[in-house]
């Protein structure tokens, strides 16, 4: 594991917070699909690699095909610091890199899901 502090560049990035380059395994489930009336088509856990993380989100490398505005429940570890489960995130951007995808994820609160939820699909939210 390697950790490297990266500072936001004034003109080329919109980030407010510092990002840490941190390669760590990630598992996630798509909770709500942006183009499927808010419903997920699978509760399957997908693997990925976190490339960097900041206060507002993370950059993820995965073979799972995601789309902007998909909502995810993410489990990951920051070695020697924390192990986090069911962190809610919203896909903000997706870039294809050969057979994998580089995915920008913004961390969310439960309230960010409410416009997409019905009572029926709220049961699929992870506990905790």
Tab-separated table of C-alpha atoms in Angstrom:
chain	number	residue	atom	x	y	z
A	1	UNK	CA	0.000	0.000	0.000
A	2	UNK	CA	1.248	3.454	-0.821
A	3	UNK	CA	-0.256	6.730	0.325
A	4	UNK	CA	0.576	9.994	-1.356
A	5	UNK	CA	-0.931	13.401	-0.654
A	6	UNK	CA	-2.058	15.294	-3.731
A	7	UNK	CA	-3.197	18.891	-3.675
A	8	UNK	CA	-5.919	20.280	-5.891
A	9	UNK	CA	-4.699	22.305	-8.864
A	10	UNK	CA	-6.303	25.701	-8.993
A	11	UNK	CA	-7.524	25.809	-12.591
A	12	UNK	CA	-7.636	22.199	-13.790
A	13	UNK	CA	-9.721	20.688	-10.986
A	14	UNK	CA	-12.922	21.623	-9.227
A	15	UNK	CA	-11.919	19.862	-6.000
A	16	UNK	CA	-12.057	21.719	-2.734
A	17	UNK	CA	-10.492	18.949	-0.635
A	18	UNK	CA	-7.092	17.285	-0.724
A	19	UNK	CA	-7.003	13.788	-2.219
A	20	UNK	CA	-4.857	10.915	-1.000
A	21	UNK	CA	-3.553	8.485	-3.602
A	22	UNK	CA	-4.367	5.197	-1.931
A	23	UNK	CA	-4.683	1.831	-3.646
A	24	UNK	CA	-7.038	-0.384	-1.704
A	25	UNK	CA	-9.586	-3.083	-2.553
A	26	UNK	CA	-13.225	-2.035	-2.743
A	27	UNK	CA	-16.509	-3.924	-2.997
A	28	UNK	CA	-19.708	-2.187	-3.987
A	29	UNK	CA	-23.323	-2.860	-4.868
A	30	UNK	CA	-25.401	-0.731	-7.206
A	31	UNK	CA	-28.353	0.354	-5.071
A	32	UNK	CA	-30.219	2.422	-7.651
A	33	UNK	CA	-29.692	2.459	-11.380
A	34	UNK	CA	-30.088	5.893	-12.916
A	35	UNK	CA	-31.989	4.649	-15.988
A	36	UNK	CA	-34.136	1.937	-14.442
A	37	UNK	CA	-36.750	3.937	-12.507
A	38	UNK	CA	-34.489	4.008	-9.484
A	39	UNK	CA	-34.351	0.237	-9.176
A	40	UNK	CA	-31.223	-1.856	-9.154
A	41	UNK	CA	-31.002	-4.746	-11.553
A	42	UNK	CA	-28.682	-6.680	-9.246
A	43	UNK	CA	-27.616	-6.874	-5.634
A	44	UNK	CA	-24.342	-8.493	-6.724
A	45	UNK	CA	-21.177	-7.186	-5.089
A	46	UNK	CA	-18.623	-5.930	-7.611
A	47	UNK	CA	-14.886	-5.619	-6.936
A	48	UNK	CA	-12.769	-2.590	-7.626
A	49	UNK	CA	-9.607	-0.750	-6.663
A	50	UNK	CA	-9.707	2.644	-4.985
A	51	UNK	CA	-7.168	4.900	-6.719
A	52	UNK	CA	-7.595	7.935	-4.496
A	53	UNK	CA	-9.900	9.275	-1.816
A	54	UNK	CA	-10.802	12.651	-0.377
A	55	UNK	CA	-13.387	14.069	1.967
A	56	UNK	CA	-15.964	14.365	-0.815
A	57	UNK	CA	-15.422	11.185	-2.800
A	58	UNK	CA	-13.152	8.622	-4.391
A	59	UNK	CA	-11.774	7.502	-7.727
A	60	UNK	CA	-12.432	3.837	-8.455
A	61	UNK	CA	-11.113	1.395	-11.065
A	62	UNK	CA	-13.537	-1.443	-11.868
A	63	UNK	CA	-14.660	-3.771	-14.638
A	64	UNK	CA	-18.324	-3.166	-13.696
A	65	UNK	CA	-20.136	-0.947	-16.168
A	66	UNK	CA	-21.601	1.996	-14.257
A	67	UNK	CA	-23.361	5.135	-15.414
A	68	UNK	CA	-23.462	8.694	-14.066
A	69	UNK	CA	-26.145	9.129	-11.390
A	70	UNK	CA	-26.023	5.451	-10.306
A	71	UNK	CA	-26.035	5.127	-6.510
A	72	UNK	CA	-23.689	2.673	-4.809
A	73	UNK	CA	-23.171	1.122	-1.369
A	74	UNK	CA	-19.382	0.893	-1.016
A	75	UNK	CA	-17.241	-1.123	1.410
A	76	UNK	CA	-13.546	-0.335	1.683
A	77	UNK	CA	-10.617	-0.126	4.033
A	78	UNK	CA	-8.124	2.619	4.672
A	79	UNK	CA	-5.272	0.461	5.991
A	80	UNK	CA	-4.226	1.113	9.573
A	81	UNK	CA	-6.992	3.712	9.911
A	82	UNK	CA	-10.552	2.527	9.224
A	83	UNK	CA	-12.759	-0.130	7.680
A	84	UNK	CA	-15.990	1.300	6.288
A	85	UNK	CA	-19.151	-0.493	5.158
A	86	UNK	CA	-22.121	0.713	3.137
A	87	UNK	CA	-20.763	4.167	2.396
A	88	UNK	CA	-23.268	5.756	0.047
A	89	UNK	CA	-21.923	7.189	-3.189
A	90	UNK	CA	-23.207	8.679	-6.420
A	91	UNK	CA	-21.401	8.078	-9.709
A	92	UNK	CA	-20.429	11.477	-11.096
A	93	UNK	CA	-18.297	10.454	-14.099
A	94	UNK	CA	-17.174	7.322	-15.924
A	95	UNK	CA	-14.201	7.001	-18.272
A	96	UNK	CA	-13.376	3.806	-20.151
A	97	UNK	CA	-9.766	2.638	-19.806
A	98	UNK	CA	-9.225	-0.458	-22.001
A	99	UNK	CA	-11.466	-3.153	-20.458
A	100	UNK	CA	-11.984	-1.288	-17.183
A	101	UNK	CA	-13.703	1.889	-16.067
A	102	UNK	CA	-12.345	4.786	-14.033
A	103	UNK	CA	-15.269	6.027	-11.957
A	104	UNK	CA	-15.515	9.292	-10.014
A	105	UNK	CA	-17.781	8.850	-6.996
A	106	UNK	CA	-19.208	11.549	-4.742
A	107	UNK	CA	-20.019	10.496	-1.174
A	108	UNK	CA	-23.693	11.052	-0.284
A	109	UNK	CA	-26.090	11.116	2.595
A	110	UNK	CA	-29.272	9.096	2.764
A	111	UNK	CA	-31.293	12.245	2.018
A	112	UNK	CA	-29.677	12.363	-1.439
A	113	UNK	CA	-31.490	9.106	-2.284
A	114	UNK	CA	-35.003	10.237	-1.343
A	115	UNK	CA	-35.955	11.692	-4.756
A	116	UNK	CA	-35.176	8.288	-6.316
A	117	UNK	CA	-36.769	6.025	-3.715
A	118	UNK	CA	-40.162	4.470	-3.354
A	119	UNK	CA	-41.325	2.666	-0.227
A	120	UNK	CA	-40.914	-0.636	-2.071
A	121	UNK	CA	-37.291	-0.113	-3.091
A	122	UNK	CA	-36.258	1.575	0.170
A	123	UNK	CA	-36.127	-1.954	1.636
A	124	UNK	CA	-33.052	-2.602	-0.530
A	125	UNK	CA	-30.982	0.044	1.277
A	126	UNK	CA	-28.158	-1.482	3.314
A	127	UNK	CA	-28.491	-1.503	7.075
A	128	UNK	CA	-26.289	0.949	8.928
